[in-house]
Short mmCIF file of C-alpha atoms and ligand atoms in Angstrom, two decimals:
data_model
loop_
_atom_site.label_atom_id
_atom_site.label_comp_id
_atom_site.label_asym_id
_atom_site.label_seq_id
_atom_site.Cartn_x
_atom_site.Cartn_y
_atom_site.Cartn_z
CA UNK A 1 -19.68 -32.28 34.25
CA UNK A 2 -21.37 -33.61 30.97
CA UNK A 3 -20.13 -31.94 27.73
CA UNK A 4 -22.83 -29.79 26.15
CA UNK A 5 -22.77 -28.27 22.72
CA UNK A 6 -25.56 -26.07 21.78
CA UNK A 7 -24.55 -25.13 18.53
CA UNK A 8 -21.36 -25.46 16.12
CA UNK A 9 -18.84 -23.38 16.64
CA UNK A 10 -16.69 -22.43 13.51
CA UNK A 11 -12.98 -22.89 12.68
CA UNK A 12 -13.31 -18.94 11.72
CA UNK A 13 -15.97 -16.44 11.04
CA UNK A 14 -15.68 -13.23 9.52
CA UNK A 15 -16.76 -10.05 11.53
CA UNK A 16 -18.86 -8.19 9.33
CA UNK A 17 -21.17 -5.11 10.61
CA UNK A 18 -23.32 -2.48 8.94
CA UNK A 19 -19.97 -0.49 7.99
CA UNK A 20 -19.17 -3.18 5.51
CA UNK A 21 -22.62 -3.44 4.54
CA UNK A 22 -23.58 0.02 3.59
CA UNK A 23 -20.27 0.41 1.90
CA UNK A 24 -21.10 -2.42 -0.35
CA UNK A 25 -24.45 -0.51 -1.13
CA UNK A 26 -22.86 2.45 -1.84
CA UNK A 27 -20.79 1.10 -4.55
CA UNK A 28 -23.61 -0.84 -6.09
CA UNK A 29 -25.19 2.42 -6.18
CA UNK A 30 -22.22 4.19 -7.54
CA UNK A 31 -22.48 2.68 -10.73
CA UNK A 32 -18.85 2.08 -10.74
CA UNK A 33 -17.81 -1.50 -10.03
CA UNK A 34 -14.41 -1.96 -10.94
CA UNK A 35 -11.28 -0.05 -11.25
CA UNK A 36 -12.61 3.20 -9.41
CA UNK A 37 -11.62 5.00 -6.28
CA UNK A 38 -12.46 2.81 -3.68
CA UNK A 39 -9.67 0.40 -4.57
CA UNK A 40 -7.34 3.53 -4.35
CA UNK A 41 -8.45 4.51 -0.77
CA UNK A 42 -8.37 0.66 0.32
CA UNK A 43 -4.88 0.70 -1.29
CA UNK A 44 -3.78 3.83 0.72
CA UNK A 45 -5.06 2.62 4.18
CA UNK A 46 -2.93 -0.44 3.59
CA UNK A 47 0.02 1.54 2.68
CA UNK A 48 -0.16 3.88 5.43
CA UNK A 49 -0.47 0.97 8.04
CA UNK A 50 2.49 -0.74 6.88
CA UNK A 51 4.46 2.48 5.97
CA UNK A 52 5.34 1.44 2.37
CA UNK A 53 5.12 3.66 -0.59
CA UNK A 54 2.72 1.44 -2.81
CA UNK A 55 -0.07 -1.14 -2.22
CA UNK A 56 -1.43 -2.74 -4.88
CA UNK A 57 -4.97 -4.77 -4.32
CA UNK A 58 -5.61 -7.75 -6.48
CA UNK A 59 -8.26 -10.64 -6.63
CA UNK A 60 -6.25 -13.06 -3.71
CA UNK A 61 -3.06 -13.50 -1.89
CA UNK A 62 -1.95 -16.05 -4.53
CA UNK A 63 -2.33 -13.59 -7.52
CA UNK A 64 0.11 -10.93 -5.46
CA UNK A 65 2.70 -13.47 -4.91
CA UNK A 66 2.40 -14.45 -8.46
CA UNK A 67 2.55 -11.25 -9.67
CA UNK A 68 5.76 -10.36 -7.60
CA UNK A 69 7.57 -13.28 -8.93
CA UNK A 70 6.96 -12.23 -12.45
CA UNK A 71 7.47 -8.87 -11.70
CA UNK A 72 11.15 -9.66 -10.17
CA UNK A 73 11.74 -11.64 -13.29
CA UNK A 74 12.16 -14.87 -11.37
CA UNK A 75 11.49 -17.86 -13.71
CA UNK A 76 13.13 -21.00 -15.28
CA UNK A 77 16.81 -21.96 -13.85
CA UNK A 78 16.28 -19.93 -10.64
CA UNK A 79 16.03 -21.24 -7.12
CA UNK A 80 13.67 -19.63 -4.44
CA UNK A 81 14.07 -20.50 -0.69
CA UNK A 82 11.30 -21.07 1.27
CA UNK A 83 9.21 -22.76 3.87
CA UNK A 84 7.75 -26.54 3.50
CA UNK A 85 5.40 -25.23 6.65
CA UNK A 86 2.81 -23.24 5.08
CA UNK A 87 -0.24 -23.06 3.17
CA UNK A 88 0.70 -24.28 -0.17
CA UNK A 89 -0.30 -21.36 -2.41
CA UNK A 90 3.70 -19.66 -1.33
CA UNK A 91 5.49 -22.62 -2.79
CA UNK A 92 2.87 -22.83 -5.81
CA UNK A 93 3.79 -19.31 -6.82
CA UNK A 94 7.46 -20.46 -7.40
CA UNK A 95 6.14 -23.30 -9.73
CA UNK A 96 4.03 -20.91 -11.69
CA UNK A 97 6.82 -19.06 -13.10
CA UNK A 98 8.83 -22.15 -13.78
CA UNK A 99 11.36 -21.54 -10.73
CA UNK A 100 12.49 -24.24 -8.51
CA UNK A 101 11.36 -24.09 -4.70
CA UNK A 102 14.04 -25.03 -2.15
CA UNK A 103 12.92 -26.04 1.04
CA UNK A 104 14.48 -25.56 4.21
CA UNK A 105 13.48 -27.02 7.85
CA UNK A 106 12.04 -24.57 10.41
CA UNK A 107 12.70 -23.28 13.72
CA UNK A 108 10.81 -25.17 16.52
CA UNK A 109 9.78 -21.86 18.35
CA UNK A 110 8.37 -19.57 15.44
CA UNK A 111 7.74 -22.31 13.15
CA UNK A 112 8.97 -20.49 10.56
CA UNK A 113 12.03 -21.10 8.22
CA UNK A 114 15.46 -21.60 10.16
CA UNK A 115 17.38 -18.58 9.16
CA UNK A 116 20.77 -20.84 9.40
CA UNK A 117 19.27 -23.17 7.01
CA UNK A 118 18.32 -20.31 4.40
CA UNK A 119 22.00 -19.13 4.76
CA UNK A 120 23.23 -22.79 3.93
CA UNK A 121 20.78 -23.26 1.15
CA UNK A 122 21.97 -20.15 -0.64
CA UNK A 123 23.64 -21.11 -3.96
CA UNK A 124 24.50 -18.95 -7.28
CA UNK A 125 21.22 -19.94 -8.75
CA UNK A 126 19.23 -18.33 -5.82
CA UNK A 127 17.48 -15.35 -6.69
CA UNK A 128 15.22 -14.69 -3.63
CA UNK A 129 13.82 -15.92 -0.11
CA UNK A 130 10.14 -16.17 -0.26
CA UNK A 131 9.79 -15.85 3.90
CA UNK A 132 6.45 -16.74 5.64
CA UNK A 133 5.00 -15.60 8.81
CA UNK A 134 3.67 -18.70 9.82
CA UNK A 135 0.22 -18.53 11.90
CA UNK A 136 0.85 -14.09 11.71
CA UNK A 137 4.02 -14.82 13.64
CA UNK A 138 6.53 -12.20 12.27
CA UNK A 139 9.90 -13.70 14.09
CA UNK A 140 13.07 -13.78 11.87
CA UNK A 141 12.00 -11.43 9.29
CA UNK A 142 14.83 -8.95 10.11
CA UNK A 143 17.44 -11.74 10.27
CA UNK A 144 16.00 -12.90 6.46
CA UNK A 145 16.33 -9.28 5.08
CA UNK A 146 19.89 -9.20 6.09
CA UNK A 147 20.78 -12.71 4.42
CA UNK A 148 19.18 -11.41 1.69
CA UNK A 149 21.24 -8.30 1.48
CA UNK A 150 24.51 -9.94 2.07
CA UNK A 151 23.95 -12.57 -0.58
CA UNK A 152 22.56 -9.90 -2.96
CA UNK A 153 19.05 -11.94 -3.72
CA UNK A 154 15.75 -10.59 -2.67
CA UNK A 155 13.37 -10.96 0.18
CA UNK A 156 9.87 -11.42 -0.86
CA UNK A 157 7.39 -11.89 2.44
CA UNK A 158 4.40 -13.79 2.15
CA UNK A 159 2.57 -12.05 4.88
CA UNK A 160 -1.04 -13.42 3.65
CA UNK A 161 -1.65 -14.62 7.66
CA UNK A 162 0.08 -11.62 9.32
CA UNK A 163 -1.73 -8.06 8.48
CA UNK A 164 -0.75 -6.15 11.56
CA UNK A 165 1.71 -8.12 13.07
CA UNK A 166 5.00 -6.03 13.76
CA UNK A 167 8.63 -7.35 14.61
CA UNK A 168 11.17 -5.00 16.10
CA UNK A 169 9.20 -2.01 15.22
CA UNK A 170 8.49 -3.11 11.41
CA UNK A 171 5.16 -3.88 10.30
CA UNK A 172 4.86 -7.17 8.33
CA UNK A 173 4.94 -6.87 4.71
CA UNK A 174 7.58 -4.38 4.80
CA UNK A 175 10.51 -6.19 5.45
CA UNK A 176 11.72 -7.17 2.13
CA UNK A 177 11.68 -6.05 -1.50
CA UNK A 178 7.80 -6.58 -1.52
CA UNK A 179 5.27 -8.16 1.01
CA UNK A 180 1.76 -9.72 -0.12
CA UNK A 181 -1.49 -9.98 2.17
CA UNK A 182 -4.43 -12.17 1.60
CA UNK A 183 -8.16 -11.38 2.34
CA UNK A 184 -9.83 -14.71 2.29
CA UNK A 185 -12.62 -14.74 4.95
CA UNK A 186 -10.42 -16.45 7.68
CA UNK A 187 -7.88 -13.35 7.93
CA UNK A 188 -7.83 -10.62 9.73
CA UNK A 189 -9.51 -8.61 7.68
CA UNK A 190 -11.37 -10.09 4.93
CA UNK A 191 -12.62 -8.87 1.10
CA UNK A 192 -14.39 -12.13 0.60
CA UNK A 193 -11.49 -12.87 -1.66
CA UNK A 194 -8.70 -10.50 -2.27
CA UNK A 195 -4.66 -9.53 -1.88
CA UNK A 196 -2.55 -6.61 -1.69
CA UNK A 197 0.92 -6.03 -2.65
CA UNK A 198 3.00 -3.65 -0.67
CA UNK A 199 6.14 -2.43 -1.61
CA UNK A 200 8.65 0.76 -1.73
CA UNK A 201 9.74 -0.10 -4.85
CA UNK A 202 8.25 2.56 -7.28
CA UNK A 203 8.87 0.26 -10.76
CA UNK A 204 7.67 -2.78 -8.97
CA UNK A 205 4.79 -1.47 -8.11
CA UNK A 206 4.03 0.02 -11.64
CA UNK A 207 5.09 -3.29 -13.07
CA UNK A 208 2.52 -5.15 -10.71
CA UNK A 209 -0.32 -2.55 -11.41
CA UNK A 210 0.36 -3.73 -15.36
CA UNK A 211 0.24 -7.27 -14.65
CA UNK A 212 -2.99 -7.16 -12.81
CA UNK A 213 -4.69 -5.46 -15.31
CA UNK A 214 -4.02 -7.51 -18.46
CA UNK A 215 -0.72 -5.99 -19.09
CA UNK A 216 -2.01 -2.51 -19.70
CA UNK A 217 0.32 0.47 -19.14
CA UNK A 218 -0.48 2.36 -15.54
CA UNK A 219 -2.65 5.10 -17.25
CA UNK A 220 -4.75 2.45 -18.64
CA UNK A 221 -6.16 1.91 -14.91
CA UNK A 222 -8.04 5.23 -15.41
CA UNK A 223 -10.21 3.69 -18.41
CA UNK A 224 -13.80 3.10 -17.79
CA UNK A 225 -14.72 -0.33 -15.99
CA UNK A 226 -16.64 -2.73 -18.17
CA UNK A 227 -16.59 -0.54 -21.36
CA UNK A 228 -13.65 -0.05 -23.95
CA UNK A 229 -12.76 3.70 -23.74
CA UNK A 230 -10.21 2.72 -26.47
CA UNK A 231 -6.79 3.98 -26.47
CA UNK A 232 -4.67 2.84 -23.68
CA UNK A 233 -7.75 0.21 -22.61
CA UNK A 234 -6.77 -1.73 -25.43
CA UNK A 235 -3.23 -1.53 -25.46
CA UNK A 236 -1.10 -4.43 -23.78
CA UNK A 237 2.36 -3.66 -22.86
CA UNK A 238 3.25 -7.01 -21.36
CA UNK A 239 2.05 -10.71 -20.74
CA UNK A 240 -0.74 -9.70 -18.01
CA UNK A 241 -3.56 -11.35 -15.85
CA UNK A 242 -6.80 -10.17 -14.78
CA UNK A 243 -6.21 -10.40 -11.22
CA UNK A 244 -7.74 -7.18 -10.40
CA UNK A 245 -9.87 -6.25 -7.33
CA UNK A 246 -13.60 -5.14 -7.57
CA UNK A 247 -14.70 -2.18 -5.92
CA UNK A 248 -17.34 -4.02 -4.33
CA UNK A 249 -14.51 -6.09 -2.52
CA UNK A 250 -12.55 -3.04 -1.80
CA UNK A 251 -15.35 -1.35 -0.10
CA UNK A 252 -15.71 -4.39 2.47
CA UNK A 253 -11.49 -3.94 2.95
CA UNK A 254 -12.12 -0.07 3.24
CA UNK A 255 -14.39 -0.90 6.33
CA UNK A 256 -12.49 -3.63 7.48
CA UNK A 257 -9.42 -1.60 7.79
CA UNK A 258 -11.09 1.01 9.76
CA UNK A 259 -11.78 -1.64 11.96
CA UNK A 260 -8.56 -3.23 12.06
CA UNK A 261 -7.41 -2.42 15.46
CA UNK A 262 -10.53 -3.33 17.04
CA UNK A 263 -10.53 -6.65 14.85
CA UNK A 264 -6.74 -7.26 15.94
CA UNK A 265 -7.75 -6.55 19.86
CA UNK A 266 -10.67 -8.77 19.46
CA UNK A 267 -8.38 -11.76 18.21
CA UNK A 268 -5.79 -11.05 20.99
CA UNK A 269 -8.96 -11.36 23.66
CA UNK A 270 -9.78 -14.73 22.30
CA UNK A 271 -5.90 -15.86 22.21
CA UNK A 272 -5.87 -14.92 25.78
CA UNK A 273 -8.90 -16.78 26.63
CA UNK A 274 -7.48 -19.93 25.17
CA UNK A 275 -4.39 -19.45 26.45
CA UNK A 276 -5.64 -19.04 30.26
CA UNK A 277 -8.06 -21.78 29.43
CA UNK A 278 -5.60 -24.48 28.05
CA UNK A 279 -2.54 -23.56 30.31
CA UNK A 280 -3.05 -26.08 32.66
CA UNK A 281 -3.42 -29.22 30.15
CA UNK A 282 -0.73 -31.51 30.38
CA UNK A 283 0.53 -32.90 26.71
CA UNK A 284 -0.25 -29.41 25.09
CA UNK A 285 1.97 -26.93 23.54
CA UNK A 286 0.52 -23.44 23.18
CA UNK A 287 1.63 -20.78 20.94
CA UNK A 288 3.70 -17.95 22.42
CA UNK A 289 5.28 -14.64 21.48
CA UNK A 290 8.66 -12.79 21.95
CA UNK A 291 8.90 -9.56 23.77
CA UNK A 292 9.81 -7.81 20.90
CA UNK A 293 7.12 -8.36 18.50
CA UNK A 294 3.22 -7.64 18.26
CA UNK A 295 1.42 -10.48 17.00
CA UNK A 296 -1.65 -9.99 14.84
CA UNK A 297 -3.56 -13.41 15.77
CA UNK A 298 -4.47 -15.10 12.52
CA UNK A 299 -4.97 -18.32 13.79
CA UNK A 300 -4.97 -20.31 17.62
CA UNK A 301 -3.23 -23.48 17.00
CA UNK A 302 -1.46 -25.66 19.49
CA UNK A 303 0.41 -29.25 19.36
CA UNK A 304 0.18 -32.26 21.07
CA UNK A 305 3.58 -32.96 23.25
CA UNK A 306 6.49 -34.65 21.27
CA UNK A 307 5.73 -38.50 21.35
CA UNK A 308 2.03 -38.33 20.17
CA UNK A 309 1.44 -39.69 16.52
CA UNK A 310 -0.51 -38.14 13.58
CA UNK A 311 -2.98 -40.61 14.14
CA UNK A 312 -3.63 -39.64 17.72
CA UNK A 313 -3.59 -35.80 16.42
CA UNK A 314 -6.26 -36.78 13.92
CA UNK A 315 -8.32 -38.75 16.45
CA UNK A 316 -8.20 -35.59 18.63
CA UNK A 317 -9.67 -33.61 15.51
CA UNK A 318 -12.43 -35.81 15.06
CA UNK A 319 -13.53 -35.84 18.33
CA UNK A 320 -13.79 -32.22 18.43
CA UNK A 321 -15.72 -32.28 15.45
CA UNK A 322 -17.91 -34.94 16.52
CA UNK A 323 -18.73 -32.03 19.27
CA UNK A 324 -19.48 -30.00 16.40
CA UNK A 325 -16.19 -27.76 17.38
CA UNK A 326 -14.52 -26.73 13.96
CA UNK A 327 -10.62 -27.74 14.28
CA UNK A 328 -7.95 -28.62 11.41
CA UNK A 329 -4.72 -29.70 10.98
CA UNK A 330 -3.07 -26.61 10.05
CA UNK A 331 -0.39 -27.19 8.04
CA UNK A 332 0.40 -30.62 6.19
CA UNK A 333 3.87 -29.90 5.16
CA UNK A 334 3.98 -28.98 1.41
CA UNK A 335 7.00 -31.07 0.44
CA UNK A 336 4.80 -34.17 1.30
CA UNK A 337 1.48 -33.00 -0.82
CA UNK A 338 1.44 -35.38 -3.53
CA UNK A 339 2.29 -32.90 -6.45
CA UNK A 340 5.38 -31.85 -4.62
CA UNK A 341 6.62 -35.31 -3.57
CA UNK A 342 5.48 -36.52 -7.06
CA UNK A 343 7.69 -33.91 -8.96
CA UNK A 344 10.69 -33.40 -6.76
CA UNK A 345 10.77 -37.13 -4.84
CA UNK A 346 10.31 -35.58 -1.50
CA UNK A 347 10.00 -38.00 1.10
CA UNK A 348 8.93 -38.47 5.00
CA UNK A 349 11.75 -37.58 7.16
CA UNK A 350 13.12 -34.55 4.50
CA UNK A 351 12.38 -31.81 6.93
CA UNK A 352 11.70 -33.61 10.58
CA UNK A 353 11.10 -30.52 11.99
CA UNK A 354 8.62 -29.15 9.92
CA UNK A 355 7.22 -32.69 9.78
CA UNK A 356 6.90 -33.33 13.53
CA UNK A 357 5.42 -30.17 14.16
CA UNK A 358 2.59 -30.48 11.33
CA UNK A 359 1.55 -34.13 12.66
CA UNK A 360 0.81 -32.80 16.10
CA UNK A 361 -0.92 -29.31 15.28
CA UNK A 362 -4.53 -28.69 15.91
CA UNK A 363 -6.01 -25.21 14.94
CA UNK A 364 -8.72 -24.51 16.88
CA UNK A 365 -12.04 -22.35 16.24
CA UNK A 366 -10.48 -18.58 16.22
CA UNK A 367 -12.35 -15.41 15.44
CA UNK A 368 -13.55 -12.22 16.92
CA UNK A 369 -16.28 -12.37 19.17
CA UNK A 370 -15.80 -16.37 19.99
CA UNK A 371 -16.95 -16.21 23.98
CA UNK A 372 -15.38 -17.10 27.11
CA UNK A 373 -18.03 -19.92 27.30
CA UNK A 374 -17.27 -21.44 23.94
CA UNK A 375 -13.48 -20.99 24.33
CA UNK A 376 -14.11 -22.91 27.83
CA UNK A 377 -16.31 -25.71 26.12
CA UNK A 378 -13.41 -26.10 23.18
CA UNK A 379 -10.89 -26.14 26.27
CA UNK A 380 -13.28 -28.81 28.14
CA UNK A 381 -13.47 -31.00 24.92
CA UNK A 382 -10.18 -30.74 24.07
CA UNK A 383 -8.92 -31.90 27.57
CA UNK A 384 -11.09 -34.80 27.30
CA UNK A 385 -9.98 -35.87 23.81
CA UNK A 386 -6.12 -35.63 24.96
CA UNK A 387 -6.89 -37.83 28.29
CA UNK A 388 -8.07 -40.40 25.84
CA UNK A 389 -5.34 -40.34 23.69
CA UNK A 390 -2.64 -40.21 26.26
CA UNK A 391 -4.33 -43.45 27.95
CA UNK A 392 -4.02 -45.25 24.54
CA UNK A 393 -0.57 -43.91 24.00
CA UNK A 394 0.65 -45.66 27.47
CA UNK A 395 -0.84 -48.69 26.69
C1 PLP B 401 0.76 -18.44 3.88
C2 PLP B 401 -0.54 -18.24 2.90
N1 PLP B 401 0.19 -18.21 1.51
C3 PLP B 401 -0.52 -17.51 0.81
C4 PLP B 401 -1.90 -17.54 0.90
C5 PLP B 401 -2.87 -17.29 -0.31
O1 PLP B 401 -3.94 -16.38 -0.22
P1 PLP B 401 -5.36 -16.50 -1.05
O2 PLP B 401 -6.29 -17.51 -0.62
O3 PLP B 401 -5.74 -14.94 -0.62
O4 PLP B 401 -4.92 -16.44 -2.28
C6 PLP B 401 -2.35 -18.08 2.41
C7 PLP B 401 -3.94 -17.93 2.53
O5 PLP B 401 -4.50 -18.61 2.22
C8 PLP B 401 -1.76 -18.33 3.13
O6 PLP B 401 -2.12 -18.51 4.36
#
């Protein structure tokens, strides 16, 4: 059967309904566009979902990570253990505060930092583990928490890809001292741009609320948006940022939180469709989940079997794109990004498992509502491209 592409299948697409549209219109009509009740509502929905005492909305996942590190007093001379297999923001936050990211290689099954290697990397300078749930997979989070407690260091969870994931009955984001979610449009829920810190630590929550709002004291948040009421509005307790989330973004977030279970289910359905369509393709490794975890699917990332080169993988991705299929190389290793290799002298071979995984991964189009027909078309095209590369490899 010839391959037929009728329309472009993007890598991701947000799910927006009348609920989100009407919520935005309501805010626009309310006259209150920032620092208002809708953000508080969004925050309580996320806190409830994660079983945490606090949730602090902010302008992005990156901003949330930055504030957590500042609020925990991590800075120059400190080391933070983290994974090289992630989106660059998880490690950049460590650089923002002048601390040193200490990478450890990953576990090939979960693609998260290998707990045994984390333990070995702890030194007297280690202040925290910054853990990432790669592709939403919450495996090892309980072990990281135990290692952190044993060594009296902090666990910070970058759960930007993991809203709704659960491991052994605990929600992603709530394993450590603080966690953070990201709401970019490719995430499980989106606010356009946005992020949310979750924590049970009252003091940390208070400091983060102040940091996101130019260092104003907590009561400053009651002041009028867009205008000064004097007093606390122009009183700054600490060096803060403008990392606030607007009421418009928060309104989208409230609607999306109300649909979270529906969205997670829809993503699960697409993941299942992919798994059954791709299972029989040789030379392809599919993502798996463990019996004790609930995976809130962020992306569907397959990888070519061991032995395939980066060039072969890149040609498969190019082939998919030629057929109007959005595909990407999630994730190039952080330590090999020019800014990191230049600053720290990292080289190919430093973290062989992360590198070997990274050079063979292919993120496929993934979003709620992707049809069985589209999944079939992606599968068919992928099969063809792999067959082509397989022949090349054997020559
Ligand atoms: C693991 C991880 N950390 C941090 C971020 C940063 O989130 P944001 O894009 O909202 O700043 C992302 C998302 O893009 C991510 O995937």
